[in-house]
Amino acid sequence: LERRTEDMTQEDQRMNARQALRERKTDVAYQEWVRQLRDRAYVDKRLEERYRGARAMNSAGPTSPLIAVTAGEPAGIGPELCAMLTRRSLPARVVFIADEGLLRERAGAAGLPDCRLPRWSGRADPSAFSVLHVPLARPAQAGVLDPANSPYVLRTLETAADGCRDGRFDAMATAPVHKAVINDAGIPFTGHTEFLAERLGAPQVVMMLAGGGMRVALATTHLPLQDVAAAITRDGLERLLRVLHGDLVARFAIARP
């Protein structure tokens, strides 16, 4: 009996160590995700005037910006990141577009058992955090990819993109997705950039990385390396630079980029 007790104690120690390591990795991933969101985020000058008061108070309200956040791959870190985001005080309202049961489950796994989000009721909803429920096709298990849930992932992106286009949301942010499992479901998918461009009918899409005072626009998006040289043309670069210049002036308030 003493030996059995010792074995169980060692097993408990191993389980506690694994849980501590998981929580540490989750927190590191969350901090990195928030940093990336801050680095690439911007506020349109027109929204700046409209919502300046709400930001000055550093609190969300019925007139503050409304941001749609998709939870990404249900087997990945995205749902936990969304749950952890609710601990932040933000100058905007956030609508998580996800399966609400999944968010509750992962909130508990992230040590936030009291994370209970109201269902989003519409543009005038004053809630700092709410959820727009999109149901999973099948129950999701952390770390276990399931192609059956790939259409769910794309529905969350479609809901956010359509909402931005139609004026229901002011902006959208995305948690990570898993491209390979989406392709395994028989759905061609190369990345958020191309997906959103096609969904919104954008004739010219530009991917830009921003951080630390530097902004870098890419001449191509998600292509095999062997196809990059052929994809770079004079006309294509000119179109890209026109889009880049226009947005740096209009959206980043840089008078002479």
PDB file of C-alpha atoms in Angstrom:
ATOM      1  CA  LEU A   1       0.000   0.000   0.000  1.00  0.00           C
ATOM      2  CA  GLU A   2       2.840   2.364   0.778  1.00  0.00           C
ATOM      3  CA  ARG A   3       4.369   1.730  -2.628  1.00  0.00           C
ATOM      4  CA  ARG A   4       1.057   2.388  -4.378  1.00  0.00           C
ATOM      5  CA  THR A   5       0.698   5.667  -2.481  1.00  0.00           C
ATOM      6  CA  GLU A   6       4.167   6.720  -3.557  1.00  0.00           C
ATOM      7  CA  ASP A   7       3.448   5.837  -7.190  1.00  0.00           C
ATOM      8  CA  MET A   8       0.257   7.914  -7.183  1.00  0.00           C
ATOM      9  CA  THR A   9       2.103  10.834  -5.605  1.00  0.00           C
ATOM     10  CA  GLN A  10       4.733  10.742  -8.340  1.00  0.00           C
ATOM     11  CA  GLU A  11       2.010  10.559 -10.985  1.00  0.00           C
ATOM     12  CA  ASP A  12       0.271  13.539  -9.411  1.00  0.00           C
ATOM     13  CA  GLN A  13       3.543  15.445  -9.513  1.00  0.00           C
ATOM     14  CA  ARG A  14       3.976  14.639 -13.187  1.00  0.00           C
ATOM     15  CA  MET A  15       0.409  15.754 -13.928  1.00  0.00           C
ATOM     16  CA  ASN A  16       0.928  18.991 -12.014  1.00  0.00           C
ATOM     17  CA  ALA A  17       4.166  19.615 -13.885  1.00  0.00           C
ATOM     18  CA  ARG A  18       2.461  19.042 -17.247  1.00  0.00           C
ATOM     19  CA  GLN A  19      -0.380  21.366 -16.278  1.00  0.00           C
ATOM     20  CA  ALA A  20       2.048  24.066 -15.141  1.00  0.00           C
ATOM     21  CA  LEU A  21       3.995  23.753 -18.395  1.00  0.00           C
ATOM     22  CA  ARG A  22       0.774  23.975 -20.432  1.00  0.00           C
ATOM     23  CA  GLU A  23      -0.336  27.088 -18.552  1.00  0.00           C
ATOM     24  CA  ARG A  24       3.072  28.689 -19.048  1.00  0.00           C
ATOM     25  CA  LYS A  25       3.011  27.969 -22.789  1.00  0.00           C
ATOM     26  CA  THR A  26      -0.549  29.297 -23.022  1.00  0.00           C
ATOM     27  CA  ASP A  27       0.405  32.546 -21.295  1.00  0.00           C
ATOM     28  CA  VAL A  28       3.475  32.993 -23.526  1.00  0.00           C
ATOM     29  CA  ALA A  29       1.368  32.387 -26.639  1.00  0.00           C
ATOM     30  CA  TYR A  30      -1.263  34.827 -25.379  1.00  0.00           C
ATOM     31  CA  GLN A  31       1.280  37.588 -24.728  1.00  0.00           C
ATOM     32  CA  GLU A  32       2.796  37.066 -28.177  1.00  0.00           C
ATOM     33  CA  TRP A  33      -0.642  37.161 -29.832  1.00  0.00           C
ATOM     34  CA  VAL A  34      -1.557  40.398 -28.040  1.00  0.00           C
ATOM     35  CA  ARG A  35       1.794  41.899 -29.056  1.00  0.00           C
ATOM     36  CA  GLN A  36       1.170  40.984 -32.690  1.00  0.00           C
ATOM     37  CA  LEU A  37      -2.333  42.447 -32.565  1.00  0.00           C
ATOM     38  CA  ARG A  38      -0.967  45.710 -31.177  1.00  0.00           C
ATOM     39  CA  ASP A  39       1.829  45.828 -33.723  1.00  0.00           C
ATOM     40  CA  ARG A  40      -0.416  45.404 -36.729  1.00  0.00           C
ATOM     41  CA  ALA A  41      -3.487  47.206 -35.427  1.00  0.00           C
ATOM     42  CA  TYR A  42      -4.485  50.670 -36.518  1.00  0.00           C
ATOM     43  CA  VAL A  43      -7.487  52.903 -36.153  1.00  0.00           C
ATOM     44  CA  ASP A  44      -9.003  54.662 -39.115  1.00  0.00           C
ATOM     45  CA  LYS A  45      -8.839  58.440 -38.681  1.00  0.00           C
ATOM     46  CA  ARG A  46     -12.603  58.661 -39.074  1.00  0.00           C
ATOM     47  CA  LEU A  47     -13.069  56.210 -36.214  1.00  0.00           C
ATOM     48  CA  GLU A  48     -10.477  58.126 -34.215  1.00  0.00           C
ATOM     49  CA  GLU A  49     -12.686  61.195 -34.097  1.00  0.00           C
ATOM     50  CA  ARG A  50     -15.841  59.208 -33.435  1.00  0.00           C
ATOM     51  CA  TYR A  51     -14.474  57.105 -30.594  1.00  0.00           C
ATOM     52  CA  ARG A  52     -11.852  59.345 -29.007  1.00  0.00           C
ATOM     53  CA  GLY A  53     -13.908  59.831 -25.858  1.00  0.00           C
ATOM     54  CA  ALA A  54     -14.372  56.118 -25.262  1.00  0.00           C
ATOM     55  CA  ARG A  55     -10.651  55.443 -25.648  1.00  0.00           C
ATOM     56  CA  ALA A  56      -9.753  58.297 -23.316  1.00  0.00           C
ATOM     57  CA  MET A  57     -11.757  56.562 -20.566  1.00  0.00           C
ATOM     58  CA  ASN A  58     -10.064  53.234 -21.441  1.00  0.00           C
ATOM     59  CA  SER A  59     -13.382  51.440 -21.127  1.00  0.00           C
ATOM     60  CA  ALA A  60     -15.820  49.900 -23.520  1.00  0.00           C
ATOM     61  CA  GLY A  61     -19.296  51.320 -24.000  1.00  0.00           C
ATOM     62  CA  PRO A  62     -22.149  51.275 -26.508  1.00  0.00           C
ATOM     63  CA  THR A  63     -20.359  53.863 -28.688  1.00  0.00           C
ATOM     64  CA  SER A  64     -16.895  52.310 -28.531  1.00  0.00           C
ATOM     65  CA  PRO A  65     -15.449  50.411 -31.524  1.00  0.00           C
ATOM     66  CA  LEU A  66     -16.783  46.911 -32.074  1.00  0.00           C
ATOM     67  CA  ILE A  67     -14.139  44.315 -32.962  1.00  0.00           C
ATOM     68  CA  ALA A  68     -14.936  40.803 -34.153  1.00  0.00           C
ATOM     69  CA  VAL A  69     -12.390  38.198 -33.025  1.00  0.00           C
ATOM     70  CA  THR A  70     -12.486  34.736 -34.587  1.00  0.00           C
ATOM     71  CA  ALA A  71     -11.324  31.898 -32.331  1.00  0.00           C
ATOM     72  CA  GLY A  72      -9.399  30.047 -35.036  1.00  0.00           C
ATOM     73  CA  GLU A  73      -8.688  26.319 -35.085  1.00  0.00           C
ATOM     74  CA  PRO A  74     -10.831  24.722 -32.331  1.00  0.00           C
ATOM     75  CA  ALA A  75      -8.115  22.186 -31.474  1.00  0.00           C
ATOM     76  CA  GLY A  76      -5.506  24.930 -31.172  1.00  0.00           C
ATOM     77  CA  ILE A  77      -4.602  27.742 -28.822  1.00  0.00           C
ATOM     78  CA  GLY A  78      -7.141  30.259 -30.187  1.00  0.00           C
ATOM     79  CA  PRO A  79     -10.106  29.529 -27.876  1.00  0.00           C
ATOM     80  CA  GLU A  80      -7.875  29.817 -24.790  1.00  0.00           C
ATOM     81  CA  LEU A  81      -6.402  33.069 -26.072  1.00  0.00           C
ATOM     82  CA  CYS A  82      -9.919  34.448 -26.459  1.00  0.00           C
ATOM     83  CA  ALA A  83     -10.767  33.463 -22.897  1.00  0.00           C
ATOM     84  CA  MET A  84      -7.592  35.082 -21.586  1.00  0.00           C
ATOM     85  CA  LEU A  85      -8.330  38.263 -23.516  1.00  0.00           C
ATOM     86  CA  THR A  86     -11.398  38.797 -21.321  1.00  0.00           C
ATOM     87  CA  ARG A  87      -9.038  39.612 -18.441  1.00  0.00           C
ATOM     88  CA  ARG A  88      -7.986  42.765 -20.269  1.00  0.00           C
ATOM     89  CA  SER A  89      -9.518  46.201 -20.001  1.00  0.00           C
ATOM     90  CA  LEU A  90      -9.875  47.363 -23.595  1.00  0.00           C
ATOM     91  CA  PRO A  91     -11.025  50.635 -25.200  1.00  0.00           C
ATOM     92  CA  ALA A  92     -13.332  48.638 -27.469  1.00  0.00           C
ATOM     93  CA  ARG A  93     -16.063  46.027 -27.361  1.00  0.00           C
ATOM     94  CA  VAL A  94     -15.082  42.533 -28.479  1.00  0.00           C
ATOM     95  CA  VAL A  95     -17.361  39.957 -30.066  1.00  0.00           C
ATOM     96  CA  PHE A  96     -15.871  36.470 -30.154  1.00  0.00           C
ATOM     97  CA  ILE A  97     -17.105  34.525 -33.151  1.00  0.00           C
ATOM     98  CA  ALA A  98     -16.935  30.930 -32.019  1.00  0.00           C
ATOM     99  CA  ASP A  99     -18.774  28.015 -30.500  1.00  0.00           C
ATOM    100  CA  GLU A 100     -19.774  29.315 -27.061  1.00  0.00           C
ATOM    101  CA  GLY A 101     -19.483  25.862 -25.452  1.00  0.00           C
ATOM    102  CA  LEU A 102     -15.932  25.564 -26.762  1.00  0.00           C
ATOM    103  CA  LEU A 103     -15.005  28.942 -25.243  1.00  0.00           C
ATOM    104  CA  ARG A 104     -16.448  27.932 -21.855  1.00  0.00           C
ATOM    105  CA  GLU A 105     -14.561  24.636 -21.916  1.00  0.00           C
ATOM    106  CA  ARG A 106     -11.217  26.195 -22.818  1.00  0.00           C
ATOM    107  CA  ALA A 107     -11.731  29.029 -20.346  1.00  0.00           C
ATOM    108  CA  GLY A 108     -11.886  26.395 -17.622  1.00  0.00           C
ATOM    109  CA  ALA A 109      -8.719  24.751 -18.968  1.00  0.00           C
ATOM    110  CA  ALA A 110      -7.009  28.157 -18.889  1.00  0.00           C
ATOM    111  CA  GLY A 111      -7.937  28.649 -15.238  1.00  0.00           C
ATOM    112  CA  LEU A 112     -10.874  30.975 -15.903  1.00  0.00           C
ATOM    113  CA  PRO A 113     -13.903  28.917 -14.807  1.00  0.00           C
ATOM    114  CA  ASP A 114     -15.985  32.063 -14.232  1.00  0.00           C
ATOM    115  CA  CYS A 115     -15.629  33.234 -17.836  1.00  0.00           C
ATOM    116  CA  ARG A 116     -19.280  33.397 -18.911  1.00  0.00           C
ATOM    117  CA  LEU A 117     -19.944  35.497 -21.987  1.00  0.00           C
ATOM    118  CA  PRO A 118     -23.362  36.824 -22.991  1.00  0.00           C
ATOM    119  CA  ARG A 119     -24.588  36.205 -26.502  1.00  0.00           C
ATOM    120  CA  TRP A 120     -24.073  39.210 -28.730  1.00  0.00           C
ATOM    121  CA  SER A 121     -27.395  40.950 -29.354  1.00  0.00           C
ATOM    122  CA  GLY A 122     -26.353  43.359 -32.092  1.00  0.00           C
ATOM    123  CA  ARG A 123     -24.495  46.535 -32.863  1.00  0.00           C
ATOM    124  CA  ALA A 124     -25.928  48.404 -29.854  1.00  0.00           C
ATOM    125  CA  ASP A 125     -24.932  45.665 -27.369  1.00  0.00           C
ATOM    126  CA  PRO A 126     -22.896  47.457 -24.659  1.00  0.00           C
ATOM    127  CA  SER A 127     -21.132  44.307 -23.390  1.00  0.00           C
ATOM    128  CA  ALA A 128     -17.354  44.617 -23.198  1.00  0.00           C
ATOM    129  CA  PHE A 129     -17.096  40.962 -24.280  1.00  0.00           C
ATOM    130  CA  SER A 130     -19.756  38.811 -25.891  1.00  0.00           C
ATOM    131  CA  VAL A 131     -19.986  35.815 -28.201  1.00  0.00           C
ATOM    132  CA  LEU A 132     -21.658  35.336 -31.554  1.00  0.00           C
ATOM    133  CA  HIS A 133     -22.342  31.602 -31.504  1.00  0.00           C
ATOM    134  CA  VAL A 134     -21.216  29.530 -34.478  1.00  0.00           C
ATOM    135  CA  PRO A 135     -21.668  25.819 -33.726  1.00  0.00           C
ATOM    136  CA  LEU A 136     -18.939  23.242 -34.155  1.00  0.00           C
ATOM    137  CA  ALA A 137     -19.622  20.363 -36.511  1.00  0.00           C
ATOM    138  CA  ARG A 138     -18.224  17.934 -33.931  1.00  0.00           C
ATOM    139  CA  PRO A 139     -16.917  18.299 -30.359  1.00  0.00           C
ATOM    140  CA  ALA A 140     -13.318  19.513 -30.411  1.00  0.00           C
ATOM    141  CA  GLN A 141     -10.456  18.174 -28.335  1.00  0.00           C
ATOM    142  CA  ALA A 142      -7.398  20.305 -27.643  1.00  0.00           C
ATOM    143  CA  GLY A 143      -4.456  19.137 -29.712  1.00  0.00           C
ATOM    144  CA  VAL A 144      -6.511  16.758 -31.889  1.00  0.00           C
ATOM    145  CA  LEU A 145      -7.194  18.126 -35.372  1.00  0.00           C
ATOM    146  CA  ASP A 146     -10.474  17.175 -37.029  1.00  0.00           C
ATOM    147  CA  PRO A 147     -11.147  18.055 -40.703  1.00  0.00           C
ATOM    148  CA  ALA A 148     -14.880  17.878 -39.962  1.00  0.00           C
ATOM    149  CA  ASN A 149     -14.571  21.199 -38.126  1.00  0.00           C
ATOM    150  CA  SER A 150     -12.803  22.997 -40.981  1.00  0.00           C
ATOM    151  CA  PRO A 151     -16.074  24.405 -42.410  1.00  0.00           C
ATOM    152  CA  TYR A 152     -16.751  25.807 -38.928  1.00  0.00           C
ATOM    153  CA  VAL A 153     -13.420  27.654 -38.993  1.00  0.00           C
ATOM    154  CA  LEU A 154     -14.266  29.207 -42.355  1.00  0.00           C
ATOM    155  CA  ARG A 155     -17.777  30.159 -41.197  1.00  0.00           C
ATOM    156  CA  THR A 156     -16.278  32.191 -38.361  1.00  0.00           C
ATOM    157  CA  LEU A 157     -14.072  34.044 -40.862  1.00  0.00           C
ATOM    158  CA  GLU A 158     -16.992  34.604 -43.224  1.00  0.00           C
ATOM    159  CA  THR A 159     -19.143  35.967 -40.398  1.00  0.00           C
ATOM    160  CA  ALA A 160     -16.464  38.418 -39.308  1.00  0.00           C
ATOM    161  CA  ALA A 161     -15.606  39.547 -42.838  1.00  0.00           C
ATOM    162  CA  ASP A 162     -19.236  39.982 -43.868  1.00  0.00           C
ATOM    163  CA  GLY A 163     -19.905  41.909 -40.668  1.00  0.00           C
ATOM    164  CA  CYS A 164     -17.047  44.325 -41.390  1.00  0.00           C
ATOM    165  CA  ARG A 165     -18.275  44.801 -44.944  1.00  0.00           C
ATOM    166  CA  ASP A 166     -21.863  45.410 -43.830  1.00  0.00           C
ATOM    167  CA  GLY A 167     -20.973  47.788 -40.991  1.00  0.00           C
ATOM    168  CA  ARG A 168     -21.874  45.502 -38.082  1.00  0.00           C
ATOM    169  CA  PHE A 169     -18.229  45.413 -36.955  1.00  0.00           C
ATOM    170  CA  ASP A 170     -15.542  48.076 -37.144  1.00  0.00           C
ATOM    171  CA  ALA A 171     -12.622  45.667 -37.457  1.00  0.00           C
ATOM    172  CA  MET A 172     -11.699  42.024 -37.158  1.00  0.00           C
ATOM    173  CA  ALA A 173      -8.813  40.073 -35.654  1.00  0.00           C
ATOM    174  CA  THR A 174      -8.114  36.377 -36.047  1.00  0.00           C
ATOM    175  CA  ALA A 175      -6.666  33.662 -33.841  1.00  0.00           C
ATOM    176  CA  PRO A 176      -4.465  31.085 -35.629  1.00  0.00           C
ATOM    177  CA  VAL A 177      -5.932  28.557 -38.026  1.00  0.00           C
ATOM    178  CA  HIS A 178      -4.399  25.318 -39.314  1.00  0.00           C
ATOM    179  CA  LYS A 179      -4.138  25.419 -43.087  1.00  0.00           C
ATOM    180  CA  ALA A 180      -3.271  21.757 -43.545  1.00  0.00           C
ATOM    181  CA  VAL A 181      -6.357  20.414 -41.784  1.00  0.00           C
ATOM    182  CA  ILE A 182      -8.567  22.773 -43.805  1.00  0.00           C
ATOM    183  CA  ASN A 183      -6.987  21.382 -46.967  1.00  0.00           C
ATOM    184  CA  ASP A 184      -7.451  17.857 -45.617  1.00  0.00           C
ATOM    185  CA  ALA A 185     -11.181  18.605 -45.558  1.00  0.00           C
ATOM    186  CA  GLY A 186     -11.014  19.162 -49.322  1.00  0.00           C
ATOM    187  CA  ILE A 187     -11.186  22.962 -49.041  1.00  0.00           C
ATOM    188  CA  PRO A 188      -8.517  24.967 -50.896  1.00  0.00           C
ATOM    189  CA  PHE A 189      -7.080  27.440 -48.391  1.00  0.00           C
ATOM    190  CA  THR A 190      -3.719  29.213 -48.480  1.00  0.00           C
ATOM    191  CA  GLY A 191      -4.247  31.793 -45.750  1.00  0.00           C
ATOM    192  CA  HIS A 192      -6.363  34.567 -44.271  1.00  0.00           C
ATOM    193  CA  THR A 193      -5.100  37.102 -46.800  1.00  0.00           C
ATOM    194  CA  GLU A 194      -6.320  35.340 -49.908  1.00  0.00           C
ATOM    195  CA  PHE A 195      -9.507  34.131 -48.237  1.00  0.00           C
ATOM    196  CA  LEU A 196     -10.560  37.621 -47.149  1.00  0.00           C
ATOM    197  CA  ALA A 197      -9.594  39.142 -50.497  1.00  0.00           C
ATOM    198  CA  GLU A 198     -11.816  36.678 -52.344  1.00  0.00           C
ATOM    199  CA  ARG A 199     -14.648  36.987 -49.846  1.00  0.00           C
ATOM    200  CA  LEU A 200     -14.708  40.775 -50.076  1.00  0.00           C
ATOM    201  CA  GLY A 201     -13.962  40.996 -53.796  1.00  0.00           C
ATOM    202  CA  ALA A 202     -10.739  42.955 -53.354  1.00  0.00           C
ATOM    203  CA  PRO A 203      -8.994  43.306 -56.721  1.00  0.00           C
ATOM    204  CA  GLN A 204      -5.642  44.072 -55.074  1.00  0.00           C
ATOM    205  CA  VAL A 205      -4.636  42.673 -51.704  1.00  0.00           C
ATOM    206  CA  VAL A 206      -1.597  43.814 -49.743  1.00  0.00           C
ATOM    207  CA  MET A 207      -0.142  42.007 -46.744  1.00  0.00           C
ATOM    208  CA  MET A 208       1.753  44.324 -44.415  1.00  0.00           C
ATOM    209  CA  LEU A 209       3.741  43.539 -41.280  1.00  0.00           C
ATOM    210  CA  ALA A 210       3.937  46.333 -38.705  1.00  0.00           C
ATOM    211  CA  GLY A 211       5.887  46.585 -35.485  1.00  0.00           C
ATOM    212  CA  GLY A 212       8.492  48.630 -33.683  1.00  0.00           C
ATOM    213  CA  GLY A 213       7.918  51.640 -35.890  1.00  0.00           C
ATOM    214  CA  MET A 214       8.588  49.655 -39.071  1.00  0.00           C
ATOM    215  CA  ARG A 215       6.032  48.676 -41.703  1.00  0.00           C
ATOM    216  CA  VAL A 216       6.868  46.116 -44.378  1.00  0.00           C
ATOM    217  CA  ALA A 217       4.521  45.333 -47.265  1.00  0.00           C
ATOM    218  CA  LEU A 218       5.055  42.074 -49.123  1.00  0.00           C
ATOM    219  CA  ALA A 219       5.228  41.941 -52.913  1.00  0.00           C
ATOM    220  CA  THR A 220       3.646  38.461 -52.852  1.00  0.00           C
ATOM    221  CA  THR A 221       1.536  36.559 -50.356  1.00  0.00           C
ATOM    222  CA  HIS A 222       1.449  32.792 -49.854  1.00  0.00           C
ATOM    223  CA  LEU A 223       3.331  31.287 -52.788  1.00  0.00           C
ATOM    224  CA  PRO A 224       5.856  28.475 -53.224  1.00  0.00           C
ATOM    225  CA  LEU A 225       9.340  29.967 -53.354  1.00  0.00           C
ATOM    226  CA  GLN A 226       9.826  28.739 -56.927  1.00  0.00           C
ATOM    227  CA  ASP A 227       6.847  30.868 -58.073  1.00  0.00           C
ATOM    228  CA  VAL A 228       7.851  34.140 -56.391  1.00  0.00           C
ATOM    229  CA  ALA A 229      10.112  35.567 -59.104  1.00  0.00           C
ATOM    230  CA  ALA A 230       7.508  35.115 -61.838  1.00  0.00           C
ATOM    231  CA  ALA A 231       4.826  36.722 -59.648  1.00  0.00           C
ATOM    232  CA  ILE A 232       6.744  39.988 -59.217  1.00  0.00           C
ATOM    233  CA  THR A 233       5.996  42.336 -62.113  1.00  0.00           C
ATOM    234  CA  ARG A 234       6.291  46.054 -62.707  1.00  0.00           C
ATOM    235  CA  ASP A 235       2.522  46.514 -62.952  1.00  0.00           C
ATOM    236  CA  GLY A 236       1.928  44.438 -59.833  1.00  0.00           C
ATOM    237  CA  LEU A 237       4.452  46.435 -57.817  1.00  0.00           C
ATOM    238  CA  GLU A 238       2.903  49.693 -58.976  1.00  0.00           C
ATOM    239  CA  ARG A 239      -0.568  48.594 -57.880  1.00  0.00           C
ATOM    240  CA  LEU A 240       0.791  47.439 -54.532  1.00  0.00           C
ATOM    241  CA  LEU A 241       2.655  50.706 -53.936  1.00  0.00           C
ATOM    242  CA  ARG A 242      -0.431  52.765 -54.750  1.00  0.00           C
ATOM    243  CA  VAL A 243      -2.495  50.819 -52.211  1.00  0.00           C
ATOM    244  CA  LEU A 244       0.303  51.030 -49.648  1.00  0.00           C
ATOM    245  CA  HIS A 245       0.817  54.773 -50.110  1.00  0.00           C
ATOM    246  CA  GLY A 246      -2.896  55.496 -49.933  1.00  0.00           C
ATOM    247  CA  ASP A 247      -3.410  53.570 -46.703  1.00  0.00           C
ATOM    248  CA  LEU A 248      -0.293  54.924 -45.008  1.00  0.00           C
ATOM    249  CA  VAL A 249      -1.668  58.414 -45.600  1.00  0.00           C
ATOM    250  CA  ALA A 250      -5.353  57.755 -44.903  1.00  0.00           C
ATOM    251  CA  ARG A 251      -5.174  55.116 -42.179  1.00  0.00           C
ATOM    252  CA  PHE A 252      -1.795  55.567 -40.525  1.00  0.00           C
ATOM    253  CA  ALA A 253      -1.840  59.387 -40.746  1.00  0.00           C
ATOM    254  CA  ILE A 254       1.633  59.533 -42.321  1.00  0.00           C
ATOM    255  CA  ALA A 255       1.569  62.669 -44.451  1.00  0.00           C
ATOM    256  CA  ARG A 256       4.633  61.769 -46.530  1.00  0.00           C
ATOM    257  CA  PRO A 257       5.340  58.005 -46.429  1.00  0.00           C
TER     258      PRO A 257
END
